[in-house]
Amino acid sequence: MQHRLELLLEAERDQLVLWLPVMVGAGIAAWFVLLRRSEWTAAMLGLVAVACLAAAMGRGGRANRAVAVGALAMAIGLGLVWWRAERVAAPVLPRPVVAAFTARVERVEPLVARELVRLSLSPIDVPALPRRVRVNLAEADAPVGLTRGAVVRLRARLMPPPGAAVPGAYDYGRVAWFAGVGATGRGFAPVEVVTAGNLDNGMRTALTRHIGERVAGSAGGVAAALATGDVGSIAEEDAEAMRAAGLAHLLSVSGLHITAVVGATMLVVMRLLALWPALALRVRLPFVAAAAGAAAAVGYTLLTGAEVPTIRSCVAALLVLAALAMGREAMTLRLVAAGAIVVLLAWPEALAGASFQLSFAAITAIVALHDHPWMRVFAEVREEGVLRRWGRGAALLLLTGVVVEAALMPIAVYHFHRAGLYGALANMVAIPWTTFVVMPLELLALILDGAELGAPVWWLVERALWALLWLARVVAAAPGAVRAWPVMPDAAYASIVVGGLWLALWRTRWRRWGAAPLAVGIGWAAMTPAPDLLVSGDGRHAAVRTEFGAMALLRDRAGEYMQNVLTENGGVKGAPMTLDGLPGARCSADLCGVDVSGRRVVMTRSAYLVPAVELIAACKRADVVVSERRLPVGCRPRWLRLDRDVLARSGGVAVGLRGGWTATVRRAGDEHPWVLAAGQKDVGAGLRRP
């Protein structure tokens, strides 16, 4: 067995290095999954012990060396993200407050479509406030001179960064911890500018405003997103259509945009330098063009705000340019692995985000597909007619799109609980259209604006962008364009990831073994039941599943965000209904009772106290009771009681009434720093299976 394993690894020796970032990522993932400091310490020590044991038993064997390096890489990943979480530690607001304070403006983000301005502030005169807060301000309340570097005085209602509202929802508390944001909230007028800041508010803001003045509406928002990464001017319905059509990646400055900028720069530089034969004979033009492309990539990254996804794409582009300058093959899995290592070492927390997973899954799928021997034969250049060459190119584009969509679909389901079915077809049109029509036209328009001649080109840009938005709306409105899914179990997702990586990174026949964990994970996710009841962490909002598969909300005045959270995490697409209109539900202004999957659910929905006798009687007839208040001691439902005290420990709750299961946002004993900062040490109590 040992000899056979050695032969397999010898055949795959060139691929072993590709697993290094995977093992570092596995260590980072282990830190997020494990709860306590004692578990993190034990895991690190155990991994180091395994590495030492494997090294001691190595005797020149490749298998033992692989185990030693892999275990050590996992230990490094776990320790790295732990160190990073401690290093970025910053005070977090303990409870909601209304405060008047003076602060320095770190960043101004106009959200034109929502008529808001988002401010990142550093309070100066109130020591009790966190070092960095994020405040939304009505556009009409933003005074003149509200720019980066200004000192302002304002009143705002601040609260701790919210965690996930229900199991599977977006955890902003974790993201805010690594960003150093200790509070979020809403500012009130008047806002006084005490000291003026940078008058131009930065090139990025100025360019966004300039584009918005040239192209109106969501088309202008998309144009600004392509140039500066600012998506605040895109109407929500258009942004949702882009997401449903699988085109949302076009709005986030990433590999596609960096590649287009670098490619255009290199093409122009090569053509211009080639006009001087003496220079072309004495200088390596590809090297000079690569240097110009690198400068363009760095400049574009800085212009668009230097967000982590953009930096990640810039690093990958620089590695490709370095390979080209050295005369090496540009796009290889080793290059992808090197880019992943750089990102994980600099920002290990990025592994938990959808952006990192989506971008690296896409590029890994593309490179692995085109590295396959069959694909190399099919894609090689040959003498053939124009129609056959175009047909081959279209087939390659379609096949690449299908493979990328297949790779991204589990990630989209895990993070966003939805998957688009026509994304590959939409991207076949949208990506070339954006890369070869929209972006060159926009660049030309910006250049011509220097001579005030850009108006005709801006008209073409607007028409091109409306065509892109039209495509998104058509695809999003197609029957079955988007399928909603309930929350995918972590273990099922891990099984899919392991299977996908096994298929992508190996070259010999044993890569087929990856189909087993991939199939197990997909089957597990497909068979996961959707929750019958969802309750937010504050108990104010709840939703039950109707017999028709829709979600019915407890409160008809739930905000749009909460409606989306409850429906998406319930695996439902479309607008929810309210309990008042549900047949069989008995609701008053204070109480709602409804039968769901054979169980009686009673929920309070007002701040007024219900007479104790009446409430206790309702509890006795109920299987589950939900309330945002503390329920009286005599309220004892037959199965589950979710009141203020229980929800303060558990966070949001998902309940499967058919299977008798519960899932909570918070887990008992969780010692991750953003959890401890919110005072959530004792969690999970009060929830029991029947």
mmCIF file of C-alpha atoms in Angstrom, residues 11-268:
data_model
loop_
_atom_site.group_PDB
_atom_site.id
_atom_site.type_symbol
_atom_site.label_atom_id
_atom_site.label_comp_id
_atom_site.label_asym_id
_atom_site.label_seq_id
_atom_site.Cartn_x
_atom_site.Cartn_y
_atom_site.Cartn_z
ATOM 1 C CA ALA A 11 3.288 10.651 -10.828
ATOM 2 C CA GLU A 12 1.697 13.762 -9.286
ATOM 3 C CA ARG A 13 4.889 15.371 -7.961
ATOM 4 C CA ASP A 14 4.386 18.537 -10.018
ATOM 5 C CA GLN A 15 0.898 18.956 -8.538
ATOM 6 C CA LEU A 16 1.777 18.548 -4.867
ATOM 7 C CA VAL A 17 2.745 22.194 -4.453
ATOM 8 C CA LEU A 18 -0.779 23.206 -5.512
ATOM 9 C CA TRP A 19 -2.101 21.780 -2.238
ATOM 10 C CA LEU A 20 -0.021 24.161 -0.122
ATOM 11 C CA PRO A 21 -2.562 27.054 -0.202
ATOM 12 C CA VAL A 22 -5.342 24.489 0.229
ATOM 13 C CA MET A 23 -3.801 23.263 3.486
ATOM 14 C CA VAL A 24 -3.186 26.826 4.702
ATOM 15 C CA GLY A 25 -6.827 27.542 3.910
ATOM 16 C CA ALA A 26 -7.908 24.385 5.739
ATOM 17 C CA GLY A 27 -6.124 25.644 8.865
ATOM 18 C CA ILE A 28 -7.858 29.019 8.549
ATOM 19 C CA ALA A 29 -11.219 27.297 8.094
ATOM 20 C CA ALA A 30 -10.543 25.155 11.162
ATOM 21 C CA TRP A 31 -10.109 28.311 13.263
ATOM 22 C CA PHE A 32 -13.502 29.597 12.142
ATOM 23 C CA VAL A 33 -15.179 26.228 12.783
ATOM 24 C CA LEU A 34 -13.616 25.475 16.180
ATOM 25 C CA LEU A 35 -15.029 27.524 19.042
ATOM 26 C CA ARG A 36 -12.613 27.828 21.935
ATOM 27 C CA ARG A 37 -9.041 28.965 22.490
ATOM 28 C CA SER A 38 -8.278 25.595 24.020
ATOM 29 C CA GLU A 39 -9.466 23.909 20.807
ATOM 30 C CA TRP A 40 -7.353 26.214 18.633
ATOM 31 C CA THR A 41 -4.303 25.562 20.775
ATOM 32 C CA ALA A 42 -4.887 21.806 20.809
ATOM 33 C CA ALA A 43 -5.369 21.763 17.037
ATOM 34 C CA MET A 44 -2.148 23.704 16.425
ATOM 35 C CA LEU A 45 -0.139 21.497 18.755
ATOM 36 C CA GLY A 46 -1.672 18.367 17.247
ATOM 37 C CA LEU A 47 -0.846 19.479 13.707
ATOM 38 C CA VAL A 48 2.737 20.315 14.658
ATOM 39 C CA ALA A 49 3.038 16.921 16.330
ATOM 40 C CA VAL A 50 1.746 15.190 13.192
ATOM 41 C CA ALA A 51 4.234 17.154 11.080
ATOM 42 C CA CYS A 52 7.130 16.193 13.347
ATOM 43 C CA LEU A 53 6.076 12.534 13.453
ATOM 44 C CA ALA A 54 5.689 12.361 9.664
ATOM 45 C CA ALA A 55 9.071 14.035 9.163
ATOM 46 C CA ALA A 56 10.720 11.638 11.606
ATOM 47 C CA MET A 57 9.199 8.642 9.822
ATOM 48 C CA GLY A 58 9.895 10.059 6.369
ATOM 49 C CA ARG A 59 13.035 8.162 5.354
ATOM 50 C CA GLY A 60 12.883 9.845 1.967
ATOM 51 C CA GLY A 61 9.253 8.895 1.329
ATOM 52 C CA ARG A 62 7.197 11.446 -0.586
ATOM 53 C CA ALA A 63 3.978 10.554 1.255
ATOM 54 C CA ASN A 64 5.420 11.287 4.699
ATOM 55 C CA ARG A 65 6.952 14.535 3.481
ATOM 56 C CA ALA A 66 3.612 15.554 2.008
ATOM 57 C CA VAL A 67 1.850 14.832 5.300
ATOM 58 C CA ALA A 68 4.484 16.788 7.239
ATOM 59 C CA VAL A 69 4.286 19.845 4.982
ATOM 60 C CA GLY A 70 0.482 19.707 4.843
ATOM 61 C CA ALA A 71 0.090 19.490 8.623
ATOM 62 C CA LEU A 72 2.573 22.315 9.143
ATOM 63 C CA ALA A 73 0.757 24.470 6.554
ATOM 64 C CA MET A 74 -2.555 23.882 8.368
ATOM 65 C CA ALA A 75 -0.973 24.878 11.674
ATOM 66 C CA ILE A 76 0.427 28.043 10.068
ATOM 67 C CA GLY A 77 -2.983 28.933 8.616
ATOM 68 C CA LEU A 78 -4.738 28.428 11.960
ATOM 69 C CA GLY A 79 -2.163 30.445 13.861
ATOM 70 C CA LEU A 80 -2.070 33.172 11.232
ATOM 71 C CA VAL A 81 -5.789 33.934 11.284
ATOM 72 C CA TRP A 82 -5.815 33.761 15.099
ATOM 73 C CA TRP A 83 -2.958 36.280 15.238
ATOM 74 C CA ARG A 84 -4.684 38.473 12.674
ATOM 75 C CA ALA A 85 -7.946 38.487 14.667
ATOM 76 C CA GLU A 86 -6.074 39.571 17.799
ATOM 77 C CA ARG A 87 -3.967 42.162 15.979
ATOM 78 C CA VAL A 88 -6.954 44.037 14.509
ATOM 79 C CA ALA A 89 -8.790 44.066 17.844
ATOM 80 C CA ALA A 90 -10.617 47.346 18.430
ATOM 81 C CA PRO A 91 -13.307 48.447 20.915
ATOM 82 C CA VAL A 92 -16.886 47.532 20.016
ATOM 83 C CA LEU A 93 -19.906 49.494 21.211
ATOM 84 C CA PRO A 94 -21.571 47.409 23.952
ATOM 85 C CA ARG A 95 -25.143 48.625 23.459
ATOM 86 C CA PRO A 96 -27.202 50.990 21.258
ATOM 87 C CA VAL A 97 -26.794 54.673 22.098
ATOM 88 C CA VAL A 98 -27.681 58.085 20.721
ATOM 89 C CA ALA A 99 -24.537 60.193 20.864
ATOM 90 C CA ALA A 100 -23.385 63.653 19.843
ATOM 91 C CA PHE A 101 -19.713 63.619 18.938
ATOM 92 C CA THR A 102 -16.978 65.167 16.852
ATOM 93 C CA ALA A 103 -15.184 62.919 14.380
ATOM 94 C CA ARG A 104 -12.709 62.956 11.551
ATOM 95 C CA VAL A 105 -14.062 61.718 8.211
ATOM 96 C CA GLU A 106 -12.022 58.779 6.924
ATOM 97 C CA ARG A 107 -14.139 57.957 3.915
ATOM 98 C CA VAL A 108 -17.213 59.261 2.062
ATOM 99 C CA GLU A 109 -19.240 56.833 -0.055
ATOM 100 C CA PRO A 110 -22.235 58.302 -1.940
ATOM 101 C CA LEU A 111 -25.105 55.809 -2.242
ATOM 102 C CA VAL A 112 -26.981 57.737 -4.886
ATOM 103 C CA ALA A 113 -29.602 55.067 -5.641
ATOM 104 C CA ARG A 114 -30.617 55.009 -1.953
ATOM 105 C CA GLU A 115 -30.257 58.777 -1.477
ATOM 106 C CA LEU A 116 -27.727 58.180 1.289
ATOM 107 C CA VAL A 117 -24.117 59.013 2.062
ATOM 108 C CA ARG A 118 -22.066 56.461 4.006
ATOM 109 C CA LEU A 119 -19.386 57.910 6.269
ATOM 110 C CA SER A 120 -16.494 56.148 7.951
ATOM 111 C CA LEU A 121 -15.705 58.254 11.013
ATOM 112 C CA SER A 122 -13.032 58.336 13.694
ATOM 113 C CA PRO A 123 -14.538 59.924 16.864
ATOM 114 C CA ILE A 124 -12.348 62.511 18.595
ATOM 115 C CA ASP A 125 -14.032 63.869 21.719
ATOM 116 C CA VAL A 126 -15.978 60.883 23.123
ATOM 117 C CA PRO A 127 -13.558 58.255 24.475
ATOM 118 C CA ALA A 128 -16.392 55.817 25.148
ATOM 119 C CA LEU A 129 -17.074 55.440 21.421
ATOM 120 C CA PRO A 130 -15.125 52.944 19.252
ATOM 121 C CA ARG A 131 -12.160 54.175 17.250
ATOM 122 C CA ARG A 132 -14.038 53.727 13.961
ATOM 123 C CA VAL A 133 -17.781 53.974 13.291
ATOM 124 C CA ARG A 134 -19.791 53.746 10.101
ATOM 125 C CA VAL A 135 -22.786 56.057 9.728
ATOM 126 C CA ASN A 136 -25.392 56.472 6.997
ATOM 127 C CA LEU A 137 -26.590 60.014 6.425
ATOM 128 C CA ALA A 138 -29.474 61.206 4.291
ATOM 129 C CA GLU A 139 -28.201 62.806 1.099
ATOM 130 C CA ALA A 140 -30.166 65.964 1.851
ATOM 131 C CA ASP A 141 -28.524 66.257 5.289
ATOM 132 C CA ALA A 142 -24.942 66.126 3.972
ATOM 133 C CA PRO A 143 -23.477 69.645 4.232
ATOM 134 C CA VAL A 144 -21.134 71.286 1.779
ATOM 135 C CA GLY A 145 -17.539 70.455 2.644
ATOM 136 C CA LEU A 146 -18.274 66.936 3.889
ATOM 137 C CA THR A 147 -15.131 65.396 2.432
ATOM 138 C CA ARG A 148 -12.393 63.009 3.423
ATOM 139 C CA GLY A 149 -10.207 64.498 6.163
ATOM 140 C CA ALA A 150 -12.873 66.928 7.377
ATOM 141 C CA VAL A 151 -13.773 67.204 11.073
ATOM 142 C CA VAL A 152 -17.537 67.146 11.633
ATOM 143 C CA ARG A 153 -19.924 67.278 14.556
ATOM 144 C CA LEU A 154 -23.178 65.326 14.456
ATOM 145 C CA ARG A 155 -25.694 63.251 16.372
ATOM 146 C CA ALA A 156 -26.210 59.627 15.469
ATOM 147 C CA ARG A 157 -27.968 56.553 16.720
ATOM 148 C CA LEU A 158 -25.246 53.935 17.000
ATOM 149 C CA MET A 159 -25.411 50.218 17.658
ATOM 150 C CA PRO A 160 -22.943 47.328 17.757
ATOM 151 C CA PRO A 161 -22.215 45.787 14.344
ATOM 152 C CA PRO A 162 -25.041 43.281 13.879
ATOM 153 C CA GLY A 163 -24.342 39.597 13.580
ATOM 154 C CA ALA A 164 -26.322 37.210 11.429
ATOM 155 C CA ALA A 165 -30.067 37.784 11.874
ATOM 156 C CA VAL A 166 -30.887 34.089 11.396
ATOM 157 C CA PRO A 167 -28.768 30.982 10.770
ATOM 158 C CA GLY A 168 -27.053 31.217 7.400
ATOM 159 C CA ALA A 169 -27.471 34.987 7.031
ATOM 160 C CA TYR A 170 -24.631 37.444 6.432
ATOM 161 C CA ASP A 171 -22.526 38.004 9.555
ATOM 162 C CA TYR A 172 -21.574 41.660 9.418
ATOM 163 C CA GLY A 173 -20.233 41.503 12.975
ATOM 164 C CA ARG A 174 -17.376 39.255 11.835
ATOM 165 C CA VAL A 175 -16.587 41.429 8.806
ATOM 166 C CA ALA A 176 -16.688 44.605 10.915
ATOM 167 C CA TRP A 177 -14.261 43.098 13.439
ATOM 168 C CA PHE A 178 -11.570 42.566 10.831
ATOM 169 C CA ALA A 179 -12.299 46.011 9.340
ATOM 170 C CA GLY A 180 -11.904 47.676 12.749
ATOM 171 C CA VAL A 181 -15.488 49.028 12.733
ATOM 172 C CA GLY A 182 -16.889 49.160 16.258
ATOM 173 C CA ALA A 183 -20.347 50.647 15.625
ATOM 174 C CA THR A 184 -22.798 51.378 12.848
ATOM 175 C CA GLY A 185 -25.823 53.626 12.722
ATOM 176 C CA ARG A 186 -27.757 56.540 11.262
ATOM 177 C CA GLY A 187 -26.787 60.200 11.524
ATOM 178 C CA PHE A 188 -29.213 63.097 12.015
ATOM 179 C CA ALA A 189 -29.220 66.661 10.772
ATOM 180 C CA PRO A 190 -27.764 69.127 11.363
ATOM 181 C CA VAL A 191 -24.236 68.003 10.550
ATOM 182 C CA GLU A 192 -21.668 70.716 11.177
ATOM 183 C CA VAL A 193 -18.335 70.830 9.356
ATOM 184 C CA VAL A 194 -15.877 72.025 12.013
ATOM 185 C CA THR A 195 -12.743 71.814 9.876
ATOM 186 C CA ALA A 196 -12.665 71.466 6.111
ATOM 187 C CA GLY A 197 -10.999 68.442 4.601
ATOM 188 C CA ASN A 198 -9.695 67.643 1.140
ATOM 189 C CA LEU A 199 -11.639 69.848 -1.226
ATOM 190 C CA ASP A 200 -11.674 67.346 -4.083
ATOM 191 C CA ASN A 201 -12.635 64.388 -1.834
ATOM 192 C CA GLY A 202 -10.253 62.178 -3.784
ATOM 193 C CA MET A 203 -9.886 61.240 -7.433
ATOM 194 C CA ARG A 204 -12.212 58.262 -7.045
ATOM 195 C CA THR A 205 -15.155 60.351 -5.836
ATOM 196 C CA ALA A 206 -14.511 63.034 -8.412
ATOM 197 C CA LEU A 207 -14.416 60.475 -11.227
ATOM 198 C CA THR A 208 -17.599 58.811 -9.980
ATOM 199 C CA ARG A 209 -19.373 62.154 -9.916
ATOM 200 C CA HIS A 210 -18.048 63.022 -13.369
ATOM 201 C CA ILE A 211 -19.356 59.766 -14.848
ATOM 202 C CA GLY A 212 -22.718 60.228 -13.130
ATOM 203 C CA GLU A 213 -23.067 63.629 -14.760
ATOM 204 C CA ARG A 214 -22.429 62.115 -18.203
ATOM 205 C CA VAL A 215 -24.582 58.981 -17.942
ATOM 206 C CA ALA A 216 -27.847 58.976 -15.977
ATOM 207 C CA GLY A 217 -29.545 56.294 -13.894
ATOM 208 C CA SER A 218 -28.362 52.749 -13.377
ATOM 209 C CA ALA A 219 -26.341 52.881 -16.599
ATOM 210 C CA GLY A 220 -24.244 55.624 -15.018
ATOM 211 C CA GLY A 221 -23.960 53.522 -11.880
ATOM 212 C CA VAL A 222 -22.604 50.590 -13.894
ATOM 213 C CA ALA A 223 -20.205 52.905 -15.734
ATOM 214 C CA ALA A 224 -18.940 54.227 -12.394
ATOM 215 C CA ALA A 225 -18.601 50.677 -11.053
ATOM 216 C CA LEU A 226 -16.420 49.713 -14.024
ATOM 217 C CA ALA A 227 -14.184 52.755 -13.593
ATOM 218 C CA THR A 228 -13.997 53.253 -9.824
ATOM 219 C CA GLY A 229 -15.699 50.266 -8.198
ATOM 220 C CA ASP A 230 -18.449 52.497 -6.726
ATOM 221 C CA VAL A 231 -21.807 50.700 -7.039
ATOM 222 C CA GLY A 232 -23.869 53.170 -5.001
ATOM 223 C CA SER A 233 -25.647 54.682 -8.035
ATOM 224 C CA ILE A 234 -27.147 51.429 -9.323
ATOM 225 C CA ALA A 235 -30.862 51.052 -8.585
ATOM 226 C CA GLU A 236 -31.654 48.047 -6.407
ATOM 227 C CA GLU A 237 -33.955 46.440 -8.989
ATOM 228 C CA ASP A 238 -31.185 46.591 -11.599
ATOM 229 C CA ALA A 239 -28.586 45.283 -9.147
ATOM 230 C CA GLU A 240 -30.940 42.414 -8.295
ATOM 231 C CA ALA A 241 -31.426 41.650 -11.995
ATOM 232 C CA MET A 242 -27.642 41.522 -12.449
ATOM 233 C CA ARG A 243 -27.368 39.104 -9.520
ATOM 234 C CA ALA A 244 -30.182 36.894 -10.782
ATOM 235 C CA ALA A 245 -28.638 36.769 -14.271
ATOM 236 C CA GLY A 246 -25.223 35.802 -12.898
ATOM 237 C CA LEU A 247 -23.688 39.100 -14.005
ATOM 238 C CA ALA A 248 -23.054 40.695 -10.597
ATOM 239 C CA HIS A 249 -19.336 39.966 -10.930
ATOM 240 C CA LEU A 250 -19.199 42.685 -13.600
ATOM 241 C CA LEU A 251 -20.024 45.259 -10.904
ATOM 242 C CA SER A 252 -17.159 44.262 -8.629
ATOM 243 C CA VAL A 253 -13.728 45.344 -9.815
ATOM 244 C CA SER A 254 -11.894 42.041 -10.021
ATOM 245 C CA GLY A 255 -9.955 39.859 -12.432
ATOM 246 C CA LEU A 256 -12.035 40.700 -15.514
ATOM 247 C CA HIS A 257 -11.550 44.449 -15.106
ATOM 248 C CA ILE A 258 -7.872 44.233 -14.184
ATOM 249 C CA THR A 259 -7.264 41.942 -17.172
ATOM 250 C CA ALA A 260 -9.018 44.347 -19.532
ATOM 251 C CA VAL A 261 -7.005 47.325 -18.259
ATOM 252 C CA VAL A 262 -3.694 45.457 -18.389
ATOM 253 C CA GLY A 263 -4.413 44.002 -21.817
ATOM 254 C CA ALA A 264 -5.413 47.355 -23.287
ATOM 255 C CA THR A 265 -2.351 49.041 -21.807
ATOM 256 C CA MET A 266 0.033 46.411 -23.148
ATOM 257 C CA LEU A 267 -1.564 46.507 -26.600
ATOM 258 C CA VAL A 268 -1.305 50.291 -26.862
#
